[in-house]
Amino acid sequence: MSGEALVATGLSHGFAGVPVLDGIDLTVPRGGVLAILGPSGAGKTTLLAILGGLLAPDAGHVERPFERPAFVFQDPLLLPWRTARGNVAFALTGRRLSRAERLGRARSMLVKVGLGQDEAGRYPHQLSGGMRKRVALARALAVEPDLMLLDEAFSALDVGLAREMQRLVRLDAQERGVTVVLVTHDLSEAVRLADELVVLSGRPAHVACRVAIGRPSRLRDDAFVEAEIRRLAASEAIRDAFRPTLSG
Amino acid sequence: MAGRFWRRFFSGERRWAALGILAVLALWEAGHRVYGDFVLPSPLATLTALGRLTLDGDLGPAILTTTRDALSGFLVATLIGSLLGGLAGRSTPLRAMLQPVATMLIGVPAIAWVVLSLLWFGGSGLAATFSVAVAVGPLVFAAATQGTRTVDGGLRMMARSFRVPLHVRLADVYLPHVLSYLLPALGAALAMSWKVAVMAELLSGAGGIGDGLAAARAEVDTARTMAWVVVVVALLLIVERLVIEPVRRYFETWRRGLPGEAP
C-alpha cells in the first residue's frame, strides 16, 4: 500500500523546546477520511500542518503521495484586498488556466457553497463569519484537491449549514476519491464523515485511541450517528482523553 | 452651464478646502496691510511678480530643473529604499544591519547632505539628485521594512499551502499590505524631495527654483521670493493630487466600508 496512502511514522514536534506531539503514527488510505479529535491545545492543528507539509516535524516522517493538497484553516485566511471570487481564484493561480477560466471556476464553486453573484463580488470584511468560512471551503474545493486538510472547517457555521457543507465535502471526496484529514472537536461531525477517528491526548500528545466507523458514510443516518456517539462517549479511553479540558 | 459646473466643483469637501485657502489669503492680505510691502507683499503683488517671471521666461526652465532634481532623487530613493526595505523586512540579519544605518542617515540634517554633495559633485545637477536621494531614501526604507515585516503570517502560509507561484505571492500577498505602509511614506518623501531639491539649488546656483530664490534674495525682492514659494507649493500640490492620490485610491478600493474608512 505504500505510495497509495498518507503515512506518518513517529511524528514528534515541539515549539520553543516545549514538546507538543510525541511519536504519532497514522495511515490514511487513498480516498479515506480520517478525523483527528482531542481537547483544545492538544496539538491537532500542528499535526495537520505537518501532515499537509506546511511544517517540518522535529522527528519522524510523512509519506505524502499527493499532488494537489488543499487546506481549510481554522481562520478563513482570506486576502482582505480580494473579493470572494478573487480569493477563490487566487488558489488556482498556479494552474495553467486563463484568468477567465479561473474566475469562472471560482464563481461556480461559490454557488456550490451557497454564495451567489452578489456575495462573490464582496470583500471579506463585507461578509459574515460563516460566509467567509464558506469562501475558504470553496477555495479548497476549487483546486480539485487529491488531499484535503480541514481544520475546524465547519465550526463557525450554524447546524443546518454545517451539515450541508459536510455533505458537499463528502460527495466531492467520494466522487473523486479525495483523501481527507479533518480536525474537529465535534464528535458528531467526525462520526458523520470519517472512516476512522484518532483521539489525541496528553502533553505532549500521543494517540490515545483509534476507532473505525464501519458503515459507509452515505448510509449513516441521524439514528446511527447518535447511537455511535453514545457508544464512543461511553468508552473509557475517549472520556480520559477529554478529561483535562473538562476539569479545567 | 458654467455656474452649474462650479457649483458641483465646489460642493462637499472641496467647499471647505476652498474656504481654508481663502482664509490663508485673507490673513496674508491682512499681514500685508499691517507690515507693508517690504516685509509681506500682497497676494496681488506676488501674482504680478509671478506674471513677470513667466514673461521673462525664467519660470518654465526653473520648474523643469527643479522637477528633474526632485523627481530623479525621489525615484532613486524609492527604488533603492523599497528594495532594501523589502529585503530587510524578510531577513532579520539584514534588518539588524541596515536599520541603524538608516536611523543614522535620517539623523543627518538635509542641509548637511546638500553641503557635502556640493563638495563631492560640484555645481552639477547630480548634487541635487544625490542630496534628495540620500535624505529621502531612509524614510522609504523604514516604511518598506515595517510593511514587509508585518505581512500576515497566516496569509503567507495559506499562499504556500496552495502552491501559489512566487510572483503571484509577491503581487497578491505582499504588495497590497506593503503599499498601505509605503504610499503614505512616499507622499511625505515626495514633499521632502522638493524641499531638499530647492535647498540644493539655492546653494549650488545651477538653475532651478532654488537658484531663482537665491537671486531674488540677493536683490532683496520680497515679492519675487514669495512668487517662487507659491510655485514650489503649487508644484507639490499638483504632483500629490495627480500622482500620489490616484495611486493610493486605486490600490485601496478594497478598504471602502472598513471601520473608520469612508464608504
Short mmCIF file of C-alpha atoms in Angstrom, two decimals:
data_model
loop_
_atom_site.label_atom_id
_atom_site.label_comp_id
_atom_site.label_asym_id
_atom_site.label_seq_id
_atom_site.Cartn_x
_atom_site.Cartn_y
_atom_site.Cartn_z
CA MET A 1 0.00 0.00 0.00
CA SER A 2 3.00 2.29 0.25
CA GLY A 3 2.75 5.17 -2.25
CA GLU A 4 -1.01 4.90 -2.15
CA ALA A 5 -1.65 6.33 1.27
CA LEU A 6 -0.84 9.20 3.57
CA VAL A 7 1.52 7.59 6.05
CA ALA A 8 3.03 9.31 9.07
CA THR A 9 5.54 7.49 11.23
CA GLY A 10 6.93 8.55 14.58
CA LEU A 11 6.00 12.23 14.33
CA SER A 12 7.31 14.38 17.15
CA HIS A 13 7.33 18.13 17.31
CA GLY A 14 7.82 20.94 19.79
CA PHE A 15 7.69 24.71 19.94
CA ALA A 16 10.46 26.61 21.70
CA GLY A 17 11.60 23.46 23.46
CA VAL A 18 8.10 22.50 24.66
CA PRO A 19 7.14 19.14 23.16
CA VAL A 20 3.68 19.14 21.57
CA LEU A 21 3.49 15.86 19.67
CA ASP A 22 5.13 12.63 20.68
CA GLY A 23 5.55 9.64 18.40
CA ILE A 24 2.39 9.85 16.32
CA ASP A 25 1.76 7.10 13.74
CA LEU A 26 -1.06 7.49 11.21
CA THR A 27 -2.16 5.89 7.97
CA VAL A 28 -4.94 7.21 5.76
CA PRO A 29 -5.57 5.10 2.65
CA ARG A 30 -6.19 6.98 -0.60
CA GLY A 31 -9.83 8.04 -0.63
CA GLY A 32 -10.13 7.53 3.11
CA VAL A 33 -11.38 10.06 5.65
CA LEU A 34 -9.59 10.44 8.98
CA ALA A 35 -10.85 12.59 11.83
CA ILE A 36 -8.42 13.86 14.45
CA LEU A 37 -10.11 14.60 17.77
CA GLY A 38 -8.80 15.83 21.05
CA PRO A 39 -9.09 18.52 23.69
CA SER A 40 -8.15 22.04 22.61
CA GLY A 41 -4.44 22.70 22.76
CA ALA A 42 -3.70 19.03 22.15
CA GLY A 43 -1.68 19.77 19.01
CA LYS A 44 -4.31 18.82 16.42
CA THR A 45 -3.59 21.85 14.23
CA THR A 46 0.15 21.25 14.47
CA LEU A 47 -0.33 17.65 13.39
CA LEU A 48 -2.47 18.75 10.44
CA ALA A 49 0.17 21.28 9.35
CA ILE A 50 2.82 18.54 9.44
CA LEU A 51 0.61 16.11 7.51
CA GLY A 52 -0.01 18.80 4.88
CA GLY A 53 3.67 19.64 4.55
CA LEU A 54 3.42 23.18 5.96
CA LEU A 55 5.58 22.33 8.92
CA ALA A 56 8.63 20.07 9.11
CA PRO A 57 8.46 17.75 12.14
CA ASP A 58 11.34 17.63 14.62
CA ALA A 59 11.37 13.85 14.23
CA GLY A 60 9.51 11.33 12.13
CA HIS A 61 8.50 11.12 8.52
CA VAL A 62 5.43 11.74 6.35
CA GLU A 63 4.82 9.93 3.07
CA ARG A 64 2.60 12.19 1.03
CA PRO A 65 2.00 10.82 -2.49
CA PHE A 66 -0.36 13.68 -3.42
CA GLU A 67 -0.10 16.44 -5.96
CA ARG A 68 -2.83 18.89 -5.08
CA PRO A 69 -3.26 19.34 -1.33
CA ALA A 70 -5.81 21.89 -0.15
CA PHE A 71 -6.31 23.36 3.29
CA VAL A 72 -9.26 24.88 5.05
CA PHE A 73 -7.71 26.62 8.01
CA GLN A 74 -9.26 27.39 11.36
CA ASP A 75 -9.30 31.07 10.39
CA PRO A 76 -10.56 31.61 6.85
CA LEU A 77 -7.30 33.42 5.91
CA LEU A 78 -8.78 35.36 3.01
CA LEU A 79 -6.90 38.16 1.27
CA PRO A 80 -8.66 41.31 2.53
CA TRP A 81 -7.98 43.14 -0.75
CA ARG A 82 -9.56 40.48 -2.96
CA THR A 83 -13.26 39.82 -3.43
CA ALA A 84 -14.70 36.41 -2.50
CA ARG A 85 -14.38 35.43 -6.16
CA GLY A 86 -10.80 36.75 -6.31
CA ASN A 87 -9.90 34.80 -3.19
CA VAL A 88 -11.12 31.52 -4.63
CA ALA A 89 -9.41 32.21 -7.96
CA PHE A 90 -6.19 33.03 -6.08
CA ALA A 91 -5.74 29.36 -5.16
CA LEU A 92 -5.82 28.50 -8.87
CA THR A 93 -3.03 30.85 -9.96
CA GLY A 94 -0.51 28.03 -10.06
CA ARG A 95 -2.58 26.18 -12.68
CA ARG A 96 -2.42 26.51 -16.42
CA LEU A 97 -5.75 28.30 -16.62
CA SER A 98 -6.68 31.60 -18.18
CA ARG A 99 -7.89 34.37 -15.89
CA ALA A 100 -11.43 33.95 -17.23
CA GLU A 101 -11.36 30.21 -16.56
CA ARG A 102 -10.10 30.78 -13.02
CA LEU A 103 -12.82 33.31 -12.27
CA GLY A 104 -15.45 31.10 -13.89
CA ARG A 105 -14.46 28.16 -11.76
CA ALA A 106 -14.39 30.35 -8.67
CA ARG A 107 -17.90 31.60 -9.40
CA SER A 108 -19.37 28.12 -9.82
CA MET A 109 -17.60 26.87 -6.70
CA LEU A 110 -19.03 29.76 -4.68
CA VAL A 111 -22.50 28.88 -5.94
CA LYS A 112 -21.92 25.33 -4.67
CA VAL A 113 -21.28 26.62 -1.14
CA GLY A 114 -24.37 28.81 -1.39
CA LEU A 115 -22.83 32.17 -2.23
CA GLY A 116 -24.38 33.96 -5.21
CA GLN A 117 -23.26 36.58 -7.69
CA ASP A 118 -23.77 39.36 -5.16
CA GLU A 119 -21.66 37.83 -2.40
CA ALA A 120 -18.98 36.75 -4.89
CA GLY A 121 -18.18 40.38 -5.62
CA ARG A 122 -17.85 41.40 -1.98
CA TYR A 123 -14.67 41.84 0.02
CA PRO A 124 -14.10 39.62 3.08
CA HIS A 125 -14.90 42.43 5.52
CA GLN A 126 -18.30 42.78 3.87
CA LEU A 127 -19.14 39.11 4.51
CA SER A 128 -20.31 37.42 7.70
CA GLY A 129 -18.05 34.97 9.57
CA GLY A 130 -19.94 31.96 8.22
CA MET A 131 -19.76 33.28 4.67
CA ARG A 132 -16.01 33.79 4.98
CA LYS A 133 -15.67 30.23 6.16
CA ARG A 134 -17.61 29.05 3.11
CA VAL A 135 -15.38 31.09 0.81
CA ALA A 136 -12.40 29.30 2.35
CA LEU A 137 -14.09 25.96 1.72
CA ALA A 138 -14.88 26.92 -1.88
CA ARG A 139 -11.25 27.92 -2.33
CA ALA A 140 -10.11 24.48 -1.19
CA LEU A 141 -12.65 22.62 -3.36
CA ALA A 142 -11.82 24.77 -6.40
CA VAL A 143 -8.33 23.32 -6.76
CA GLU A 144 -9.87 19.83 -7.14
CA PRO A 145 -7.59 18.51 -4.43
CA ASP A 146 -6.48 14.91 -4.06
CA LEU A 147 -5.74 15.59 -0.38
CA MET A 148 -7.95 17.82 1.76
CA LEU A 149 -6.96 19.02 5.19
CA LEU A 150 -9.79 20.58 7.17
CA ASP A 151 -9.12 22.37 10.44
CA GLU A 152 -12.42 23.02 12.24
CA ALA A 153 -13.79 23.86 8.81
CA PHE A 154 -17.45 23.77 9.83
CA SER A 155 -17.22 25.25 13.31
CA ALA A 156 -18.44 28.81 12.62
CA LEU A 157 -21.49 27.60 10.69
CA ASP A 158 -24.96 27.04 12.07
CA VAL A 159 -26.05 23.41 12.28
CA GLY A 160 -28.01 23.19 9.03
CA LEU A 161 -25.33 24.90 7.02
CA ALA A 162 -22.57 22.84 8.62
CA ARG A 163 -24.42 19.65 7.62
CA GLU A 164 -24.84 20.96 4.08
CA MET A 165 -21.12 21.76 3.78
CA GLN A 166 -20.17 18.40 5.27
CA ARG A 167 -22.31 16.71 2.65
CA LEU A 168 -20.59 18.73 -0.06
CA VAL A 169 -17.14 17.66 1.13
CA ARG A 170 -18.26 14.02 1.48
CA LEU A 171 -19.75 13.89 -2.03
CA ASP A 172 -16.72 15.58 -3.54
CA ALA A 173 -14.42 13.19 -1.71
CA GLN A 174 -16.40 10.13 -2.84
CA GLU A 175 -16.72 11.24 -6.47
CA ARG A 176 -13.06 12.00 -6.97
CA GLY A 177 -11.52 9.69 -4.39
CA VAL A 178 -10.11 12.53 -2.31
CA THR A 179 -8.20 11.68 0.83
CA VAL A 180 -9.45 13.80 3.73
CA VAL A 181 -7.98 14.58 7.12
CA LEU A 182 -10.19 16.68 9.35
CA VAL A 183 -9.52 18.17 12.74
CA THR A 184 -12.57 18.72 14.88
CA HIS A 185 -13.80 18.80 18.44
CA ASP A 186 -17.31 17.90 17.29
CA LEU A 187 -17.87 14.18 17.73
CA SER A 188 -20.97 14.13 15.52
CA GLU A 189 -19.08 15.75 12.64
CA ALA A 190 -16.37 13.12 12.97
CA VAL A 191 -18.86 10.25 13.11
CA ARG A 192 -20.76 11.59 10.12
CA LEU A 193 -17.74 12.00 7.84
CA ALA A 194 -14.82 9.83 8.89
CA ASP A 195 -13.88 6.21 8.31
CA GLU A 196 -11.53 6.34 11.24
CA LEU A 197 -11.26 8.50 14.35
CA VAL A 198 -7.99 9.20 16.08
CA VAL A 199 -8.09 10.76 19.52
CA LEU A 200 -5.06 12.73 20.71
CA SER A 201 -4.42 13.16 24.39
CA GLY A 202 -1.82 14.25 26.88
CA ARG A 203 1.05 16.70 26.82
CA PRO A 204 2.93 16.05 24.61
CA ALA A 205 0.07 14.49 22.68
CA HIS A 206 0.04 10.85 21.70
CA VAL A 207 -2.65 8.76 20.05
CA ALA A 208 -4.97 7.76 22.92
CA CYS A 209 -7.27 5.59 20.83
CA ARG A 210 -8.36 4.78 17.30
CA VAL A 211 -11.93 3.95 16.34
CA ALA A 212 -13.09 2.65 12.97
CA ILE A 213 -16.61 3.52 11.80
CA GLY A 214 -17.87 0.51 9.89
CA ARG A 215 -20.86 1.74 7.94
CA PRO A 216 -20.21 3.69 4.67
CA SER A 217 -20.72 7.40 5.28
CA ARG A 218 -23.58 7.78 2.79
CA LEU A 219 -25.58 5.21 4.75
CA ARG A 220 -25.15 6.93 8.12
CA ASP A 221 -28.46 8.41 9.20
CA ASP A 222 -29.14 10.51 12.30
CA ALA A 223 -30.06 7.47 14.37
CA PHE A 224 -26.79 5.75 13.50
CA VAL A 225 -24.78 8.86 14.26
CA GLU A 226 -26.49 9.30 17.63
CA ALA A 227 -26.00 5.66 18.61
CA GLU A 228 -22.37 5.81 17.56
CA ILE A 229 -21.76 8.97 19.59
CA ARG A 230 -23.31 7.33 22.65
CA ARG A 231 -21.11 4.28 22.14
CA LEU A 232 -17.98 6.43 21.82
CA ALA A 233 -18.85 8.66 24.76
CA ALA A 234 -19.17 5.57 26.90
CA SER A 235 -15.67 4.46 26.00
CA GLU A 236 -13.19 4.90 28.81
CA ALA A 237 -10.30 5.96 26.54
CA ILE A 238 -12.25 8.78 24.91
CA ARG A 239 -13.54 10.08 28.25
CA ASP A 240 -9.98 10.07 29.58
CA ALA A 241 -8.69 11.93 26.54
CA PHE A 242 -11.15 14.76 27.03
CA ARG A 243 -10.92 14.87 30.81
CA PRO A 244 -8.13 17.50 31.10
CA THR A 245 -10.36 20.13 29.48
CA LEU A 246 -13.40 19.06 31.46
CA SER A 247 -11.63 19.51 34.77
CA GLY A 248 -10.34 22.90 33.83
CA MET B 1 -23.78 75.68 -17.63
CA ALA B 2 -20.63 77.18 -16.21
CA GLY B 3 -22.44 78.11 -13.00
CA ARG B 4 -23.60 74.57 -12.52
CA PHE B 5 -20.08 73.24 -13.12
CA TRP B 6 -18.62 75.48 -10.45
CA ARG B 7 -21.42 74.70 -8.03
CA ARG B 8 -20.71 70.98 -8.46
CA PHE B 9 -16.97 71.54 -8.31
CA PHE B 10 -17.22 73.39 -5.00
CA SER B 11 -19.60 71.02 -3.30
CA GLY B 12 -18.90 68.96 -0.18
CA GLU B 13 -15.31 68.72 0.97
CA ARG B 14 -13.99 70.94 -1.78
CA ARG B 15 -16.02 73.84 -0.43
CA TRP B 16 -14.25 73.56 2.92
CA ALA B 17 -10.86 73.24 1.23
CA ALA B 18 -11.58 76.42 -0.74
CA LEU B 19 -12.65 78.13 2.48
CA GLY B 20 -9.34 77.17 4.12
CA ILE B 21 -7.33 78.61 1.25
CA LEU B 22 -9.43 81.78 1.27
CA ALA B 23 -8.73 82.19 4.98
CA VAL B 24 -4.98 81.96 4.37
CA LEU B 25 -5.23 84.52 1.57
CA ALA B 26 -7.22 86.86 3.84
CA LEU B 27 -4.62 86.54 6.61
CA TRP B 28 -1.89 87.16 4.07
CA GLU B 29 -3.61 90.33 2.85
CA ALA B 30 -4.16 91.49 6.42
CA GLY B 31 -0.49 90.87 7.22
CA HIS B 32 0.47 92.87 4.18
CA ARG B 33 -1.66 95.84 5.31
CA VAL B 34 -0.05 95.80 8.76
CA TYR B 35 3.60 95.25 7.82
CA GLY B 36 3.81 96.80 4.38
CA ASP B 37 5.25 95.88 1.01
CA PHE B 38 8.78 95.14 2.06
CA VAL B 39 8.06 92.52 4.72
CA LEU B 40 4.99 90.93 3.19
CA PRO B 41 3.94 91.88 -0.33
CA SER B 42 0.22 91.49 -1.01
CA PRO B 43 -1.11 88.39 -2.79
CA LEU B 44 -1.76 90.59 -5.81
CA ALA B 45 1.83 91.90 -5.89
CA THR B 46 3.05 88.29 -5.61
CA LEU B 47 0.83 87.32 -8.50
CA THR B 48 2.24 90.23 -10.53
CA ALA B 49 5.78 89.11 -9.72
CA LEU B 50 4.82 85.60 -10.81
CA GLY B 51 3.47 87.01 -14.08
CA ARG B 52 6.75 88.86 -14.62
CA LEU B 53 8.74 85.68 -14.02
CA THR B 54 6.62 83.93 -16.63
CA LEU B 55 7.01 86.73 -19.17
CA ASP B 56 10.79 86.93 -18.64
CA GLY B 57 10.98 83.21 -19.43
CA ASP B 58 12.51 82.35 -16.04
CA LEU B 59 9.65 80.26 -14.79
CA GLY B 60 9.49 77.35 -17.27
CA PRO B 61 13.17 76.31 -17.18
CA ALA B 62 13.27 76.70 -13.39
CA ILE B 63 10.25 74.43 -12.95
CA LEU B 64 11.76 71.86 -15.30
CA THR B 65 15.10 71.86 -13.50
CA THR B 66 13.58 71.58 -10.03
CA THR B 67 11.17 68.87 -11.15
CA ARG B 68 14.07 66.94 -12.65
CA ASP B 69 16.17 67.32 -9.49
CA ALA B 70 13.36 66.41 -7.11
CA LEU B 71 11.89 63.53 -9.09
CA SER B 72 15.20 61.93 -10.05
CA GLY B 73 16.28 61.88 -6.40
CA PHE B 74 12.84 60.68 -5.33
CA LEU B 75 12.89 57.89 -7.91
CA VAL B 76 16.34 56.67 -6.84
CA ALA B 77 15.25 56.81 -3.18
CA THR B 78 12.05 54.91 -3.92
CA LEU B 79 13.77 52.17 -5.92
CA ILE B 80 16.68 51.57 -3.56
CA GLY B 81 14.71 52.28 -0.37
CA SER B 82 11.84 49.92 -1.13
CA LEU B 83 14.10 47.18 -2.49
CA LEU B 84 16.41 47.20 0.54
CA GLY B 85 13.47 47.75 2.89
CA GLY B 86 11.60 44.81 1.37
CA LEU B 87 14.61 42.54 1.80
CA ALA B 88 15.29 43.81 5.32
CA GLY B 89 11.67 43.09 6.25
CA ARG B 90 12.14 39.43 5.39
CA SER B 91 15.68 38.93 6.74
CA THR B 92 16.43 39.56 10.39
CA PRO B 93 20.25 39.85 9.98
CA LEU B 94 19.87 42.30 7.10
CA ARG B 95 17.36 44.32 9.11
CA ALA B 96 19.63 44.40 12.14
CA MET B 97 22.44 45.59 9.90
CA LEU B 98 20.58 48.23 7.88
CA GLN B 99 18.23 49.73 10.45
CA PRO B 100 20.88 51.60 12.47
CA VAL B 101 22.39 52.84 9.21
CA ALA B 102 19.01 54.20 8.14
CA THR B 103 18.49 55.83 11.54
CA MET B 104 21.93 57.43 11.24
CA LEU B 105 21.16 58.74 7.77
CA ILE B 106 17.82 60.16 8.93
CA GLY B 107 19.69 61.94 11.73
CA VAL B 108 21.94 63.86 9.33
CA PRO B 109 20.32 67.26 8.59
CA ALA B 110 19.23 67.62 4.98
CA ILE B 111 21.25 70.81 4.65
CA ALA B 112 24.40 68.89 5.64
CA TRP B 113 23.79 66.48 2.76
CA VAL B 114 23.44 69.47 0.44
CA VAL B 115 26.77 70.91 1.57
CA LEU B 116 28.51 67.53 1.33
CA SER B 117 27.11 66.72 -2.09
CA LEU B 118 28.17 70.17 -3.36
CA LEU B 119 31.69 69.38 -2.19
CA TRP B 120 31.57 65.96 -3.83
CA PHE B 121 29.74 66.68 -7.07
CA GLY B 122 30.34 70.42 -7.51
CA GLY B 123 27.73 72.54 -9.23
CA SER B 124 26.44 69.76 -11.49
CA GLY B 125 22.78 68.67 -11.33
CA LEU B 126 23.96 65.48 -9.67
CA ALA B 127 24.43 67.30 -6.35
CA ALA B 128 20.69 67.95 -6.02
CA THR B 129 19.73 64.42 -7.09
CA PHE B 130 22.12 62.91 -4.59
CA SER B 131 21.03 65.14 -1.71
CA VAL B 132 17.38 64.30 -2.35
CA ALA B 133 18.00 60.56 -2.67
CA VAL B 134 20.10 60.26 0.46
CA ALA B 135 17.80 62.47 2.55
CA VAL B 136 14.59 60.74 1.45
CA GLY B 137 15.74 57.14 0.90
CA PRO B 138 15.86 56.15 4.60
CA LEU B 139 12.22 57.23 5.05
CA VAL B 140 11.15 54.93 2.22
CA PHE B 141 13.38 52.18 3.58
CA ALA B 142 11.83 52.38 7.05
CA ALA B 143 8.28 52.19 5.68
CA ALA B 144 9.09 49.30 3.34
CA THR B 145 10.79 47.36 6.15
CA GLN B 146 7.87 47.84 8.50
CA GLY B 147 5.38 46.92 5.78
CA THR B 148 7.16 43.74 4.72
CA ARG B 149 7.82 42.69 8.29
CA THR B 150 4.15 42.86 9.25
CA VAL B 151 2.71 40.85 6.36
CA ASP B 152 0.20 38.39 7.85
CA GLY B 153 1.95 35.07 8.54
CA GLY B 154 -1.34 33.22 8.11
CA LEU B 155 -1.83 34.59 4.60
CA ARG B 156 1.72 33.64 3.69
CA MET B 157 1.12 30.11 4.94
CA MET B 158 -2.19 29.95 3.04
CA ALA B 159 -0.48 31.01 -0.21
CA ARG B 160 2.25 28.44 0.35
CA SER B 161 -0.29 25.69 1.05
CA PHE B 162 -1.96 26.27 -2.32
CA ARG B 163 1.45 26.29 -4.02
CA VAL B 164 0.88 29.73 -5.46
CA PRO B 165 3.86 30.84 -7.60
CA LEU B 166 6.29 33.32 -6.07
CA HIS B 167 5.49 36.25 -8.35
CA VAL B 168 1.78 35.95 -7.56
CA ARG B 169 2.56 35.73 -3.86
CA LEU B 170 4.63 38.91 -4.09
CA ALA B 171 1.93 40.75 -6.03
CA ASP B 172 -1.13 39.49 -4.15
CA VAL B 173 0.02 38.78 -0.59
CA TYR B 174 2.92 41.15 -0.01
CA LEU B 175 2.36 44.18 -2.24
CA PRO B 176 -1.12 45.30 -1.12
CA HIS B 177 -0.08 45.16 2.51
CA VAL B 178 3.30 46.81 1.99
CA LEU B 179 1.69 49.59 -0.05
CA SER B 180 -0.53 50.57 2.86
CA TYR B 181 2.69 51.47 4.66
CA LEU B 182 4.65 52.65 1.66
CA LEU B 183 2.20 55.03 -0.01
CA PRO B 184 1.80 57.47 2.90
CA ALA B 185 5.59 57.42 3.33
CA LEU B 186 6.05 58.12 -0.39
CA GLY B 187 3.71 61.11 -0.10
CA ALA B 188 5.84 62.54 2.72
CA ALA B 189 9.04 61.63 0.87
CA LEU B 190 7.86 63.41 -2.27
CA ALA B 191 7.11 66.60 -0.34
CA MET B 192 10.55 66.43 1.24
CA SER B 193 12.14 65.85 -2.16
CA TRP B 194 11.00 69.26 -3.43
CA LYS B 195 12.26 70.98 -0.31
CA VAL B 196 15.69 69.37 -0.43
CA ALA B 197 15.97 69.94 -4.20
CA VAL B 198 15.22 73.66 -3.78
CA MET B 199 17.72 73.83 -0.92
CA ALA B 200 20.44 72.22 -3.02
CA GLU B 201 19.73 74.52 -5.95
CA LEU B 202 19.83 77.56 -3.71
CA LEU B 203 23.39 76.75 -2.68
CA SER B 204 24.65 75.31 -5.95
CA GLY B 205 23.45 78.07 -8.27
CA ALA B 206 22.96 75.54 -11.07
CA GLY B 207 19.47 76.73 -12.01
CA GLY B 208 16.04 75.75 -10.76
CA ILE B 209 13.63 77.38 -8.35
CA GLY B 210 16.25 77.45 -5.58
CA ASP B 211 18.57 79.43 -7.82
CA GLY B 212 15.73 81.85 -8.55
CA LEU B 213 15.12 82.23 -4.82
CA ALA B 214 18.81 82.97 -4.25
CA ALA B 215 18.71 85.67 -6.96
CA ALA B 216 15.52 87.20 -5.52
CA ARG B 217 17.11 87.29 -2.08
CA ALA B 218 20.27 88.92 -3.45
CA GLU B 219 18.12 91.66 -4.95
CA VAL B 220 16.01 91.90 -1.76
CA ASP B 221 12.91 91.37 -3.91
CA THR B 222 10.35 90.00 -1.43
CA ALA B 223 7.53 89.78 -3.97
CA ARG B 224 9.65 87.64 -6.30
CA THR B 225 10.69 85.45 -3.36
CA MET B 226 7.05 84.91 -2.45
CA ALA B 227 6.28 84.15 -6.09
CA TRP B 228 8.87 81.34 -6.11
CA VAL B 229 7.44 79.95 -2.88
CA VAL B 230 3.99 79.89 -4.46
CA VAL B 231 5.45 77.99 -7.43
CA VAL B 232 7.03 75.31 -5.20
CA VAL B 233 3.82 74.80 -3.24
CA ALA B 234 1.74 74.62 -6.41
CA LEU B 235 4.10 72.04 -7.92
CA LEU B 236 3.95 69.94 -4.81
CA LEU B 237 0.15 70.03 -4.70
CA ILE B 238 -0.17 69.19 -8.38
CA VAL B 239 2.10 66.16 -8.17
CA GLU B 240 0.44 64.97 -4.96
CA ARG B 241 -3.05 65.27 -6.47
CA LEU B 242 -2.14 63.95 -9.90
CA VAL B 243 0.15 61.08 -8.96
CA ILE B 244 0.15 60.01 -5.32
CA GLU B 245 -3.57 60.42 -4.59
CA PRO B 246 -4.88 58.45 -7.63
CA VAL B 247 -2.36 55.66 -7.00
CA ARG B 248 -3.43 55.46 -3.37
CA ARG B 249 -7.10 55.38 -4.31
CA TYR B 250 -6.50 52.68 -6.94
CA PHE B 251 -4.76 50.36 -4.51
CA GLU B 252 -7.14 50.92 -1.62
CA THR B 253 -10.58 50.49 -3.17
CA TRP B 254 -10.99 47.36 -1.06
CA ARG B 255 -10.80 49.42 2.13
CA ARG B 256 -14.13 51.10 1.41
CA GLY B 257 -16.59 50.27 4.15
CA LEU B 258 -13.96 49.08 6.61
CA PRO B 259 -14.46 50.54 10.09
CA GLY B 260 -13.06 54.05 10.10
CA GLU B 261 -12.93 54.34 6.31
CA ALA B 262 -15.15 56.36 4.03
CA PRO B 263 -17.97 54.30 2.49
#
